[in-house]
Amino acid sequence: MKWNNINRYPMVYLTLLVLFAVFLFFSLSDIRLFSDAWVELRLLRFFSILITGICLGISGSVFQSVTQNPIADSYTLGVSGGASLGAALALGLGVGLQEISFLAGSFFGALCSVLLLLALVRNMDLADSNRLLLVGFSLSLICGAFVSMIMMVLSAADLQKSYYWMAGQFGTWRDGLAIYLWAPVLMTTLLLSGLSRKLDVLSLGSDFVRACKLRPEKIVRHALLLGSLLVCFAVSLCGVMAFVGIVSPHLARRISLRYSHRDHFVYASFISVLLLLLSDCIAQSLFYPREIPTGAIVAVLAGPALIIQIAMQYSRFSKRNVGL
């Protein structure tokens, strides 16, 4: 299938692919439809994947836009590292109910990491986005070091739980949280949609933004905070899910007919949901009855896809230079 054909009707192709993935996802189970077990084991898991895909797709587009860097995502900005540290601390300290403390620790760990990042780069100029990535990556490494130390003193059960969470997994008790998170996710998405026009202007450069009587630093801070909130919601549901926030914005820009952040948000969300659904189906069936973390399958699928796309872009660029 040629990219030109996809570019003409991107939503048609994406919708058909997502519907196929949804059919494949629900066909893996022989549980009677609309029974209590079906709602608990399949429907809630599907809602969790849906919300996670939307959050990671939109947040990845936001991060790559405001930093003007194609490798910006929740990991390179330190959000995932903060979530991992918060969850590890909750497990290590055993505060209150372990499930609730585990969830609260991951959420507030990610949120604190974002607030610390914004505080460290509060005077950042748009042209100084590399500083944002360096600070975020440094925070991620520091959090990772503390997580490694905490995991050394965890029990075997807590160690296994933390491993599956940091690898990215669905089908846990956290799937039930999806019915409570849709409202804050919808509100944050609408706020980012309202900010999309300013992000379009931001992509034209800081001088143009100031000529429009806008403050680029304020736009960057608001976009980073809202995008990080979406990451916090996704982390609370499935843990750390790598590659989704990097690959989906790349593919969204590739099939988009125009440079519009609102369009990119929609395309990136569809691509993320599609990737997560297919990866989760493989994770459930590859070593059945055992289930491997969905994040591992995502990395196996998304990594080569990103490499192939970069190779295709480089090949076209080389041909243009030869033609010149």
PDB file of C-alpha atoms in Angstrom:
ATOM      1  CA  MET A   1       0.000   0.000   0.000  1.00  0.00           C
ATOM      2  CA  LYS A   2       1.481   3.332  -1.067  1.00  0.00           C
ATOM      3  CA  TRP A   3       1.782   6.234   1.347  1.00  0.00           C
ATOM      4  CA  ASN A   4       0.165   8.544  -1.214  1.00  0.00           C
ATOM      5  CA  ASN A   5      -3.044   6.510  -1.082  1.00  0.00           C
ATOM      6  CA  ILE A   6      -3.054   6.631   2.733  1.00  0.00           C
ATOM      7  CA  ASN A   7      -2.465  10.391   2.677  1.00  0.00           C
ATOM      8  CA  ARG A   8      -5.685  10.907   0.708  1.00  0.00           C
ATOM      9  CA  TYR A   9      -7.967   9.259   3.235  1.00  0.00           C
ATOM     10  CA  PRO A  10      -5.933   8.760   6.430  1.00  0.00           C
ATOM     11  CA  MET A  11      -8.901   8.500   8.794  1.00  0.00           C
ATOM     12  CA  VAL A  12     -10.578   5.838   6.646  1.00  0.00           C
ATOM     13  CA  TYR A  13      -7.549   3.557   6.728  1.00  0.00           C
ATOM     14  CA  LEU A  14      -6.853   4.186  10.401  1.00  0.00           C
ATOM     15  CA  THR A  15     -10.462   3.527  11.377  1.00  0.00           C
ATOM     16  CA  LEU A  16     -10.548   0.249   9.440  1.00  0.00           C
ATOM     17  CA  LEU A  17      -7.282  -0.891  10.995  1.00  0.00           C
ATOM     18  CA  VAL A  18      -8.435  -0.017  14.518  1.00  0.00           C
ATOM     19  CA  LEU A  19     -11.761  -1.822  13.983  1.00  0.00           C
ATOM     20  CA  PHE A  20      -9.868  -4.894  12.812  1.00  0.00           C
ATOM     21  CA  ALA A  21      -7.659  -4.729  15.910  1.00  0.00           C
ATOM     22  CA  VAL A  22     -10.732  -4.368  18.145  1.00  0.00           C
ATOM     23  CA  PHE A  23     -12.330  -7.418  16.524  1.00  0.00           C
ATOM     24  CA  LEU A  24      -9.107  -9.375  16.983  1.00  0.00           C
ATOM     25  CA  PHE A  25      -8.856  -8.292  20.608  1.00  0.00           C
ATOM     26  CA  PHE A  26     -12.350  -9.441  21.591  1.00  0.00           C
ATOM     27  CA  SER A  27     -12.159 -12.625  19.517  1.00  0.00           C
ATOM     28  CA  LEU A  28      -9.277 -13.944  21.635  1.00  0.00           C
ATOM     29  CA  SER A  29     -11.647 -14.735  24.482  1.00  0.00           C
ATOM     30  CA  ASP A  30     -14.447 -17.287  24.544  1.00  0.00           C
ATOM     31  CA  ILE A  31     -16.175 -15.609  27.483  1.00  0.00           C
ATOM     32  CA  ARG A  32     -19.874 -15.002  26.929  1.00  0.00           C
ATOM     33  CA  LEU A  33     -20.540 -11.462  25.704  1.00  0.00           C
ATOM     34  CA  PHE A  34     -21.851  -8.910  28.225  1.00  0.00           C
ATOM     35  CA  SER A  35     -21.421 -11.285  31.137  1.00  0.00           C
ATOM     36  CA  ASP A  36     -19.823 -10.020  34.349  1.00  0.00           C
ATOM     37  CA  ALA A  37     -16.604 -11.851  33.552  1.00  0.00           C
ATOM     38  CA  TRP A  38     -16.533 -10.382  30.034  1.00  0.00           C
ATOM     39  CA  VAL A  39     -16.954  -6.843  31.367  1.00  0.00           C
ATOM     40  CA  GLU A  40     -14.286  -7.310  34.013  1.00  0.00           C
ATOM     41  CA  LEU A  41     -11.710  -9.194  31.946  1.00  0.00           C
ATOM     42  CA  ARG A  42     -12.202  -7.841  28.420  1.00  0.00           C
ATOM     43  CA  LEU A  43     -14.188  -4.606  28.335  1.00  0.00           C
ATOM     44  CA  LEU A  44     -12.294  -2.866  31.140  1.00  0.00           C
ATOM     45  CA  ARG A  45      -9.009  -3.982  29.619  1.00  0.00           C
ATOM     46  CA  PHE A  46     -10.093  -2.516  26.269  1.00  0.00           C
ATOM     47  CA  PHE A  47     -11.018   0.809  27.905  1.00  0.00           C
ATOM     48  CA  SER A  48      -7.638   0.847  29.637  1.00  0.00           C
ATOM     49  CA  ILE A  49      -5.851   0.331  26.306  1.00  0.00           C
ATOM     50  CA  LEU A  50      -8.011   2.982  24.663  1.00  0.00           C
ATOM     51  CA  ILE A  51      -7.288   5.644  27.279  1.00  0.00           C
ATOM     52  CA  THR A  52      -3.593   4.755  27.418  1.00  0.00           C
ATOM     53  CA  GLY A  53      -3.266   5.008  23.636  1.00  0.00           C
ATOM     54  CA  ILE A  54      -4.962   8.401  23.542  1.00  0.00           C
ATOM     55  CA  CYS A  55      -2.806   9.726  26.375  1.00  0.00           C
ATOM     56  CA  LEU A  56       0.512   8.498  24.993  1.00  0.00           C
ATOM     57  CA  GLY A  57      -0.239   9.501  21.402  1.00  0.00           C
ATOM     58  CA  ILE A  58      -1.251  13.070  22.220  1.00  0.00           C
ATOM     59  CA  SER A  59       1.458  13.587  24.844  1.00  0.00           C
ATOM     60  CA  GLY A  60       4.139  12.351  22.441  1.00  0.00           C
ATOM     61  CA  SER A  61       2.959  14.814  19.796  1.00  0.00           C
ATOM     62  CA  VAL A  62       3.013  17.631  22.339  1.00  0.00           C
ATOM     63  CA  PHE A  63       6.497  16.813  23.634  1.00  0.00           C
ATOM     64  CA  GLN A  64       8.011  16.540  20.163  1.00  0.00           C
ATOM     65  CA  SER A  65       6.330  19.758  19.089  1.00  0.00           C
ATOM     66  CA  VAL A  66       7.365  22.016  21.968  1.00  0.00           C
ATOM     67  CA  THR A  67      10.938  20.675  22.049  1.00  0.00           C
ATOM     68  CA  GLN A  68      11.201  20.487  18.241  1.00  0.00           C
ATOM     69  CA  ASN A  69      13.011  17.200  18.784  1.00  0.00           C
ATOM     70  CA  PRO A  70      11.902  13.846  17.265  1.00  0.00           C
ATOM     71  CA  ILE A  71      13.091  11.768  20.243  1.00  0.00           C
ATOM     72  CA  ALA A  72      11.202  13.675  22.930  1.00  0.00           C
ATOM     73  CA  ASP A  73       8.780  11.541  24.927  1.00  0.00           C
ATOM     74  CA  SER A  74       7.830  10.799  28.515  1.00  0.00           C
ATOM     75  CA  TYR A  75      11.093   8.893  29.142  1.00  0.00           C
ATOM     76  CA  THR A  76      13.529  11.484  27.787  1.00  0.00           C
ATOM     77  CA  LEU A  77      11.697  14.197  29.746  1.00  0.00           C
ATOM     78  CA  GLY A  78      11.893  12.243  33.012  1.00  0.00           C
ATOM     79  CA  VAL A  79       8.150  11.680  33.490  1.00  0.00           C
ATOM     80  CA  SER A  80       8.339   7.892  33.272  1.00  0.00           C
ATOM     81  CA  GLY A  81      11.406   7.847  35.508  1.00  0.00           C
ATOM     82  CA  GLY A  82       9.562   9.803  38.184  1.00  0.00           C
ATOM     83  CA  ALA A  83       6.600   7.439  37.959  1.00  0.00           C
ATOM     84  CA  SER A  84       8.873   4.414  38.353  1.00  0.00           C
ATOM     85  CA  LEU A  85      10.570   5.948  41.376  1.00  0.00           C
ATOM     86  CA  GLY A  86       7.241   6.782  43.005  1.00  0.00           C
ATOM     87  CA  ALA A  87       5.929   3.254  42.487  1.00  0.00           C
ATOM     88  CA  ALA A  88       9.153   1.701  43.778  1.00  0.00           C
ATOM     89  CA  LEU A  89       9.045   3.885  46.895  1.00  0.00           C
ATOM     90  CA  ALA A  90       5.435   2.892  47.523  1.00  0.00           C
ATOM     91  CA  LEU A  91       6.341  -0.791  47.267  1.00  0.00           C
ATOM     92  CA  GLY A  92       9.445  -0.406  49.399  1.00  0.00           C
ATOM     93  CA  LEU A  93       7.714   1.525  52.173  1.00  0.00           C
ATOM     94  CA  GLY A  94       4.477  -0.488  52.023  1.00  0.00           C
ATOM     95  CA  VAL A  95       2.343   2.530  52.883  1.00  0.00           C
ATOM     96  CA  GLY A  96      -1.317   1.643  53.579  1.00  0.00           C
ATOM     97  CA  LEU A  97      -3.099  -0.562  51.087  1.00  0.00           C
ATOM     98  CA  GLN A  98      -0.382  -1.705  48.737  1.00  0.00           C
ATOM     99  CA  GLU A  99      -2.414  -1.360  45.530  1.00  0.00           C
ATOM    100  CA  ILE A 100      -3.595   2.162  46.359  1.00  0.00           C
ATOM    101  CA  SER A 101      -0.158   3.289  47.533  1.00  0.00           C
ATOM    102  CA  PHE A 102       1.403   1.773  44.418  1.00  0.00           C
ATOM    103  CA  LEU A 103      -0.953   3.720  42.164  1.00  0.00           C
ATOM    104  CA  ALA A 104      -0.674   6.970  44.122  1.00  0.00           C
ATOM    105  CA  GLY A 105       3.115   6.667  44.223  1.00  0.00           C
ATOM    106  CA  SER A 106       3.406   6.282  40.467  1.00  0.00           C
ATOM    107  CA  PHE A 107       1.033   9.171  39.764  1.00  0.00           C
ATOM    108  CA  PHE A 108       2.592  11.635  42.169  1.00  0.00           C
ATOM    109  CA  GLY A 109       6.095  10.519  41.235  1.00  0.00           C
ATOM    110  CA  ALA A 110       5.422  11.430  37.614  1.00  0.00           C
ATOM    111  CA  LEU A 111       3.735  14.695  38.610  1.00  0.00           C
ATOM    112  CA  CYS A 112       6.605  15.712  40.912  1.00  0.00           C
ATOM    113  CA  SER A 113       9.100  14.936  38.164  1.00  0.00           C
ATOM    114  CA  VAL A 114       7.230  17.215  35.773  1.00  0.00           C
ATOM    115  CA  LEU A 115       6.993  20.047  38.290  1.00  0.00           C
ATOM    116  CA  LEU A 116      10.696  19.728  39.073  1.00  0.00           C
ATOM    117  CA  LEU A 117      11.531  19.792  35.374  1.00  0.00           C
ATOM    118  CA  LEU A 118       9.445  22.926  34.831  1.00  0.00           C
ATOM    119  CA  ALA A 119      11.064  24.576  37.849  1.00  0.00           C
ATOM    120  CA  LEU A 120      14.567  23.834  36.569  1.00  0.00           C
ATOM    121  CA  VAL A 121      13.845  25.254  33.113  1.00  0.00           C
ATOM    122  CA  ARG A 122      11.455  28.041  34.114  1.00  0.00           C
ATOM    123  CA  ASN A 123      13.565  30.652  32.290  1.00  0.00           C
ATOM    124  CA  MET A 124      13.963  28.522  29.183  1.00  0.00           C
ATOM    125  CA  ASP A 125      13.711  30.166  25.778  1.00  0.00           C
ATOM    126  CA  LEU A 126      12.186  28.373  22.814  1.00  0.00           C
ATOM    127  CA  ALA A 127      15.580  28.148  21.139  1.00  0.00           C
ATOM    128  CA  ASP A 128      16.969  26.462  24.266  1.00  0.00           C
ATOM    129  CA  SER A 129      14.843  23.312  24.010  1.00  0.00           C
ATOM    130  CA  ASN A 130      17.956  21.113  24.127  1.00  0.00           C
ATOM    131  CA  ARG A 131      18.376  22.202  27.729  1.00  0.00           C
ATOM    132  CA  LEU A 132      14.908  20.858  28.493  1.00  0.00           C
ATOM    133  CA  LEU A 133      15.777  17.452  27.042  1.00  0.00           C
ATOM    134  CA  LEU A 134      19.119  17.304  28.843  1.00  0.00           C
ATOM    135  CA  VAL A 135      17.556  18.153  32.185  1.00  0.00           C
ATOM    136  CA  GLY A 136      14.708  15.694  31.613  1.00  0.00           C
ATOM    137  CA  PHE A 137      17.048  12.882  30.578  1.00  0.00           C
ATOM    138  CA  SER A 138      19.245  13.576  33.608  1.00  0.00           C
ATOM    139  CA  LEU A 139      16.210  13.325  35.877  1.00  0.00           C
ATOM    140  CA  SER A 140      15.281  10.043  34.210  1.00  0.00           C
ATOM    141  CA  LEU A 141      18.753   8.598  34.858  1.00  0.00           C
ATOM    142  CA  ILE A 142      18.740   9.753  38.486  1.00  0.00           C
ATOM    143  CA  CYS A 143      15.306   8.227  39.084  1.00  0.00           C
ATOM    144  CA  GLY A 144      16.428   5.003  37.399  1.00  0.00           C
ATOM    145  CA  ALA A 145      19.426   4.756  39.720  1.00  0.00           C
ATOM    146  CA  PHE A 146      17.230   5.130  42.809  1.00  0.00           C
ATOM    147  CA  VAL A 147      14.777   2.569  41.444  1.00  0.00           C
ATOM    148  CA  SER A 148      17.594   0.041  41.005  1.00  0.00           C
ATOM    149  CA  MET A 149      18.676   0.537  44.612  1.00  0.00           C
ATOM    150  CA  ILE A 150      15.129   0.200  45.944  1.00  0.00           C
ATOM    151  CA  MET A 151      14.508  -2.970  43.940  1.00  0.00           C
ATOM    152  CA  MET A 152      17.458  -4.625  45.664  1.00  0.00           C
ATOM    153  CA  VAL A 153      15.576  -4.658  48.982  1.00  0.00           C
ATOM    154  CA  LEU A 154      12.119  -5.645  47.682  1.00  0.00           C
ATOM    155  CA  SER A 155      10.605  -9.037  48.348  1.00  0.00           C
ATOM    156  CA  ALA A 156      10.267 -11.541  45.510  1.00  0.00           C
ATOM    157  CA  ALA A 157       6.546 -10.813  45.071  1.00  0.00           C
ATOM    158  CA  ASP A 158       7.007  -7.039  45.069  1.00  0.00           C
ATOM    159  CA  LEU A 159       9.983  -7.358  42.733  1.00  0.00           C
ATOM    160  CA  GLN A 160       7.915  -9.289  40.190  1.00  0.00           C
ATOM    161  CA  LYS A 161       5.073  -6.782  40.492  1.00  0.00           C
ATOM    162  CA  SER A 162       7.415  -3.842  39.918  1.00  0.00           C
ATOM    163  CA  TYR A 163       9.045  -5.570  36.932  1.00  0.00           C
ATOM    164  CA  TYR A 164       5.742  -6.133  35.136  1.00  0.00           C
ATOM    165  CA  TRP A 165       4.671  -2.576  35.889  1.00  0.00           C
ATOM    166  CA  MET A 166       7.895  -1.044  34.540  1.00  0.00           C
ATOM    167  CA  ALA A 167       7.655  -3.263  31.455  1.00  0.00           C
ATOM    168  CA  GLY A 168       4.084  -2.071  30.732  1.00  0.00           C
ATOM    169  CA  GLN A 169       1.179  -4.428  31.312  1.00  0.00           C
ATOM    170  CA  PHE A 170      -2.598  -4.516  30.957  1.00  0.00           C
ATOM    171  CA  GLY A 171      -5.061  -6.996  32.437  1.00  0.00           C
ATOM    172  CA  THR A 172      -4.481  -6.037  36.075  1.00  0.00           C
ATOM    173  CA  TRP A 173      -6.664  -4.543  38.794  1.00  0.00           C
ATOM    174  CA  ARG A 174      -5.694  -1.098  37.434  1.00  0.00           C
ATOM    175  CA  ASP A 175      -7.923  -1.638  34.360  1.00  0.00           C
ATOM    176  CA  GLY A 176     -10.916  -0.767  36.526  1.00  0.00           C
ATOM    177  CA  LEU A 177      -9.524   2.738  36.977  1.00  0.00           C
ATOM    178  CA  ALA A 178     -10.230   3.487  33.322  1.00  0.00           C
ATOM    179  CA  ILE A 179     -13.886   4.248  34.057  1.00  0.00           C
ATOM    180  CA  TYR A 180     -12.772   6.935  36.522  1.00  0.00           C
ATOM    181  CA  LEU A 181     -10.027   8.454  34.382  1.00  0.00           C
ATOM    182  CA  TRP A 182     -11.994   9.142  31.206  1.00  0.00           C
ATOM    183  CA  ALA A 183     -13.305  12.480  32.540  1.00  0.00           C
ATOM    184  CA  PRO A 184      -9.909  14.014  33.460  1.00  0.00           C
ATOM    185  CA  VAL A 185      -8.395  12.598  30.266  1.00  0.00           C
ATOM    186  CA  LEU A 186     -11.187  14.171  28.199  1.00  0.00           C
ATOM    187  CA  MET A 187     -10.778  17.515  29.960  1.00  0.00           C
ATOM    188  CA  THR A 188      -6.989  17.544  29.453  1.00  0.00           C
ATOM    189  CA  THR A 189      -7.389  16.558  25.801  1.00  0.00           C
ATOM    190  CA  LEU A 190      -9.868  19.383  25.223  1.00  0.00           C
ATOM    191  CA  LEU A 191      -7.469  21.869  26.817  1.00  0.00           C
ATOM    192  CA  LEU A 192      -4.674  20.694  24.531  1.00  0.00           C
ATOM    193  CA  SER A 193      -7.009  20.891  21.559  1.00  0.00           C
ATOM    194  CA  GLY A 194      -7.702  24.500  22.453  1.00  0.00           C
ATOM    195  CA  LEU A 195      -3.944  25.066  22.657  1.00  0.00           C
ATOM    196  CA  SER A 196      -3.313  23.479  19.249  1.00  0.00           C
ATOM    197  CA  ARG A 197      -3.589  26.745  17.313  1.00  0.00           C
ATOM    198  CA  LYS A 198      -0.881  28.284  19.477  1.00  0.00           C
ATOM    199  CA  LEU A 199       1.251  25.175  18.968  1.00  0.00           C
ATOM    200  CA  ASP A 200       0.842  25.660  15.207  1.00  0.00           C
ATOM    201  CA  VAL A 201       2.197  29.187  15.600  1.00  0.00           C
ATOM    202  CA  LEU A 202       4.952  27.945  17.908  1.00  0.00           C
ATOM    203  CA  SER A 203       6.248  25.604  15.212  1.00  0.00           C
ATOM    204  CA  LEU A 204       7.041  28.660  13.033  1.00  0.00           C
ATOM    205  CA  GLY A 205       9.676  29.949  15.443  1.00  0.00           C
ATOM    206  CA  SER A 206       9.994  32.160  18.513  1.00  0.00           C
ATOM    207  CA  ASP A 207      10.313  35.394  16.529  1.00  0.00           C
ATOM    208  CA  PHE A 208       7.031  34.742  14.721  1.00  0.00           C
ATOM    209  CA  VAL A 209       5.340  33.843  18.008  1.00  0.00           C
ATOM    210  CA  ARG A 210       6.433  37.114  19.599  1.00  0.00           C
ATOM    211  CA  ALA A 211       5.339  38.990  16.488  1.00  0.00           C
ATOM    212  CA  CYS A 212       1.857  37.547  17.136  1.00  0.00           C
ATOM    213  CA  LYS A 213       2.057  39.023  20.663  1.00  0.00           C
ATOM    214  CA  LEU A 214       2.319  35.599  22.284  1.00  0.00           C
ATOM    215  CA  ARG A 215       4.822  34.327  24.844  1.00  0.00           C
ATOM    216  CA  PRO A 216       6.520  31.131  23.611  1.00  0.00           C
ATOM    217  CA  GLU A 217       7.756  30.195  27.090  1.00  0.00           C
ATOM    218  CA  LYS A 218       4.219  30.288  28.460  1.00  0.00           C
ATOM    219  CA  ILE A 219       2.915  28.110  25.621  1.00  0.00           C
ATOM    220  CA  VAL A 220       5.716  25.587  26.209  1.00  0.00           C
ATOM    221  CA  ARG A 221       5.051  25.391  29.953  1.00  0.00           C
ATOM    222  CA  HIS A 222       1.309  24.935  29.548  1.00  0.00           C
ATOM    223  CA  ALA A 223       1.740  22.310  26.824  1.00  0.00           C
ATOM    224  CA  LEU A 224       4.335  20.379  28.846  1.00  0.00           C
ATOM    225  CA  LEU A 225       2.186  20.377  31.959  1.00  0.00           C
ATOM    226  CA  LEU A 226      -0.944  19.183  30.123  1.00  0.00           C
ATOM    227  CA  GLY A 227       1.000  16.558  28.155  1.00  0.00           C
ATOM    228  CA  SER A 228       2.632  15.305  31.337  1.00  0.00           C
ATOM    229  CA  LEU A 229      -0.769  14.972  32.999  1.00  0.00           C
ATOM    230  CA  LEU A 230      -1.803  12.636  30.180  1.00  0.00           C
ATOM    231  CA  VAL A 231       1.355  10.598  30.787  1.00  0.00           C
ATOM    232  CA  CYS A 232       0.486  10.412  34.491  1.00  0.00           C
ATOM    233  CA  PHE A 233      -2.935   8.976  33.631  1.00  0.00           C
ATOM    234  CA  ALA A 234      -1.395   6.415  31.252  1.00  0.00           C
ATOM    235  CA  VAL A 235       1.287   5.409  33.751  1.00  0.00           C
ATOM    236  CA  SER A 236      -1.362   4.881  36.417  1.00  0.00           C
ATOM    237  CA  LEU A 237      -3.173   2.413  34.148  1.00  0.00           C
ATOM    238  CA  CYS A 238      -0.430   0.314  32.575  1.00  0.00           C
ATOM    239  CA  GLY A 239       2.938   1.386  33.940  1.00  0.00           C
ATOM    240  CA  VAL A 240       5.836   2.515  31.783  1.00  0.00           C
ATOM    241  CA  MET A 241       5.060   1.919  28.092  1.00  0.00           C
ATOM    242  CA  ALA A 242       8.080   2.759  25.944  1.00  0.00           C
ATOM    243  CA  PHE A 243       8.198   3.661  22.234  1.00  0.00           C
ATOM    244  CA  VAL A 244       4.491   4.509  21.855  1.00  0.00           C
ATOM    245  CA  GLY A 245       5.018   8.209  22.483  1.00  0.00           C
ATOM    246  CA  ILE A 246       7.874   8.321  19.970  1.00  0.00           C
ATOM    247  CA  VAL A 247       6.549   6.244  17.076  1.00  0.00           C
ATOM    248  CA  SER A 248       2.928   7.410  16.870  1.00  0.00           C
ATOM    249  CA  PRO A 249       3.715  11.147  16.346  1.00  0.00           C
ATOM    250  CA  HIS A 250       6.221  10.245  13.605  1.00  0.00           C
ATOM    251  CA  LEU A 251       3.665   8.163  11.741  1.00  0.00           C
ATOM    252  CA  ALA A 252       0.967  10.797  12.333  1.00  0.00           C
ATOM    253  CA  ARG A 253       3.089  13.464  10.670  1.00  0.00           C
ATOM    254  CA  ARG A 254       3.858  11.059   7.855  1.00  0.00           C
ATOM    255  CA  ILE A 255       0.220  10.529   6.873  1.00  0.00           C
ATOM    256  CA  SER A 256      -1.105  13.994   7.719  1.00  0.00           C
ATOM    257  CA  LEU A 257      -2.325  16.128   4.824  1.00  0.00           C
ATOM    258  CA  ARG A 258      -1.535  19.403   6.569  1.00  0.00           C
ATOM    259  CA  TYR A 259       0.584  20.620   9.423  1.00  0.00           C
ATOM    260  CA  SER A 260      -2.071  20.924  12.100  1.00  0.00           C
ATOM    261  CA  HIS A 261      -1.538  19.820  15.683  1.00  0.00           C
ATOM    262  CA  ARG A 262      -5.220  19.062  16.049  1.00  0.00           C
ATOM    263  CA  ASP A 263      -4.981  16.598  13.153  1.00  0.00           C
ATOM    264  CA  HIS A 264      -1.767  15.158  14.563  1.00  0.00           C
ATOM    265  CA  PHE A 265      -3.430  14.561  17.936  1.00  0.00           C
ATOM    266  CA  VAL A 266      -6.203  12.547  16.292  1.00  0.00           C
ATOM    267  CA  TYR A 267      -3.885  10.513  14.041  1.00  0.00           C
ATOM    268  CA  ALA A 268      -1.381   9.852  16.825  1.00  0.00           C
ATOM    269  CA  SER A 269      -4.188   8.662  19.110  1.00  0.00           C
ATOM    270  CA  PHE A 270      -5.500   6.217  16.500  1.00  0.00           C
ATOM    271  CA  ILE A 271      -2.002   4.899  15.772  1.00  0.00           C
ATOM    272  CA  SER A 272      -1.215   4.468  19.474  1.00  0.00           C
ATOM    273  CA  VAL A 273      -4.464   2.603  20.149  1.00  0.00           C
ATOM    274  CA  LEU A 274      -3.841   0.387  17.113  1.00  0.00           C
ATOM    275  CA  LEU A 275      -0.294  -0.397  18.230  1.00  0.00           C
ATOM    276  CA  LEU A 276      -1.359  -1.193  21.787  1.00  0.00           C
ATOM    277  CA  LEU A 277      -4.275  -3.393  20.706  1.00  0.00           C
ATOM    278  CA  LEU A 278      -2.152  -5.464  18.346  1.00  0.00           C
ATOM    279  CA  SER A 279       0.670  -5.713  20.878  1.00  0.00           C
ATOM    280  CA  ASP A 280      -1.702  -6.794  23.628  1.00  0.00           C
ATOM    281  CA  CYS A 281      -3.220  -9.480  21.407  1.00  0.00           C
ATOM    282  CA  ILE A 282       0.246 -10.878  20.705  1.00  0.00           C
ATOM    283  CA  ALA A 283       1.215 -10.635  24.378  1.00  0.00           C
ATOM    284  CA  GLN A 284      -1.833 -12.699  25.380  1.00  0.00           C
ATOM    285  CA  SER A 285      -1.495 -15.399  22.733  1.00  0.00           C
ATOM    286  CA  LEU A 286       2.237 -15.797  22.066  1.00  0.00           C
ATOM    287  CA  PHE A 287       3.003 -17.973  25.112  1.00  0.00           C
ATOM    288  CA  TYR A 288      -0.553 -18.844  26.128  1.00  0.00           C
ATOM    289  CA  PRO A 289      -1.604 -19.470  28.901  1.00  0.00           C
ATOM    290  CA  ARG A 290       1.268 -17.320  30.147  1.00  0.00           C
ATOM    291  CA  GLU A 291       1.107 -13.644  29.345  1.00  0.00           C
ATOM    292  CA  ILE A 292       4.122 -11.462  28.705  1.00  0.00           C
ATOM    293  CA  PRO A 293       4.195  -7.679  29.270  1.00  0.00           C
ATOM    294  CA  THR A 294       2.559  -5.701  26.478  1.00  0.00           C
ATOM    295  CA  GLY A 295       5.377  -3.159  26.590  1.00  0.00           C
ATOM    296  CA  ALA A 296       7.858  -5.777  25.412  1.00  0.00           C
ATOM    297  CA  ILE A 297       5.778  -6.498  22.299  1.00  0.00           C
ATOM    298  CA  VAL A 298       5.325  -2.763  21.679  1.00  0.00           C
ATOM    299  CA  ALA A 299       9.095  -2.316  21.605  1.00  0.00           C
ATOM    300  CA  VAL A 300       9.519  -5.264  19.225  1.00  0.00           C
ATOM    301  CA  LEU A 301       6.897  -3.885  16.813  1.00  0.00           C
ATOM    302  CA  ALA A 302       7.517  -0.153  17.125  1.00  0.00           C
ATOM    303  CA  GLY A 303      11.309  -0.238  17.085  1.00  0.00           C
ATOM    304  CA  PRO A 304      11.680  -1.723  13.584  1.00  0.00           C
ATOM    305  CA  ALA A 305       8.804   0.448  12.311  1.00  0.00           C
ATOM    306  CA  LEU A 306      10.642   3.575  13.427  1.00  0.00           C
ATOM    307  CA  ILE A 307      13.919   2.376  11.907  1.00  0.00           C
ATOM    308  CA  ILE A 308      12.209   1.591   8.571  1.00  0.00           C
ATOM    309  CA  GLN A 309      10.552   4.998   8.487  1.00  0.00           C
ATOM    310  CA  ILE A 310      13.845   6.784   9.177  1.00  0.00           C
ATOM    311  CA  ALA A 311      15.531   4.709   6.466  1.00  0.00           C
ATOM    312  CA  MET A 312      12.797   5.602   3.976  1.00  0.00           C
ATOM    313  CA  GLN A 313      13.140   9.301   4.762  1.00  0.00           C
ATOM    314  CA  TYR A 314      16.919   9.130   4.384  1.00  0.00           C
ATOM    315  CA  SER A 315      16.555   7.290   1.070  1.00  0.00           C
ATOM    316  CA  ARG A 316      14.228   9.971  -0.318  1.00  0.00           C
ATOM    317  CA  PHE A 317      16.557  12.710   0.913  1.00  0.00           C
ATOM    318  CA  SER A 318      19.537  11.039  -0.784  1.00  0.00           C
ATOM    319  CA  LYS A 319      17.654  10.722  -4.070  1.00  0.00           C
ATOM    320  CA  ARG A 320      16.790  14.426  -3.977  1.00  0.00           C
ATOM    321  CA  ASN A 321      20.430  15.342  -3.443  1.00  0.00           C
ATOM    322  CA  VAL A 322      21.485  13.093  -6.327  1.00  0.00           C
ATOM    323  CA  GLY A 323      18.845  14.735  -8.535  1.00  0.00           C
ATOM    324  CA  LEU A 324      20.213  18.161  -7.651  1.00  0.00           C
TER     325      LEU A 324
END
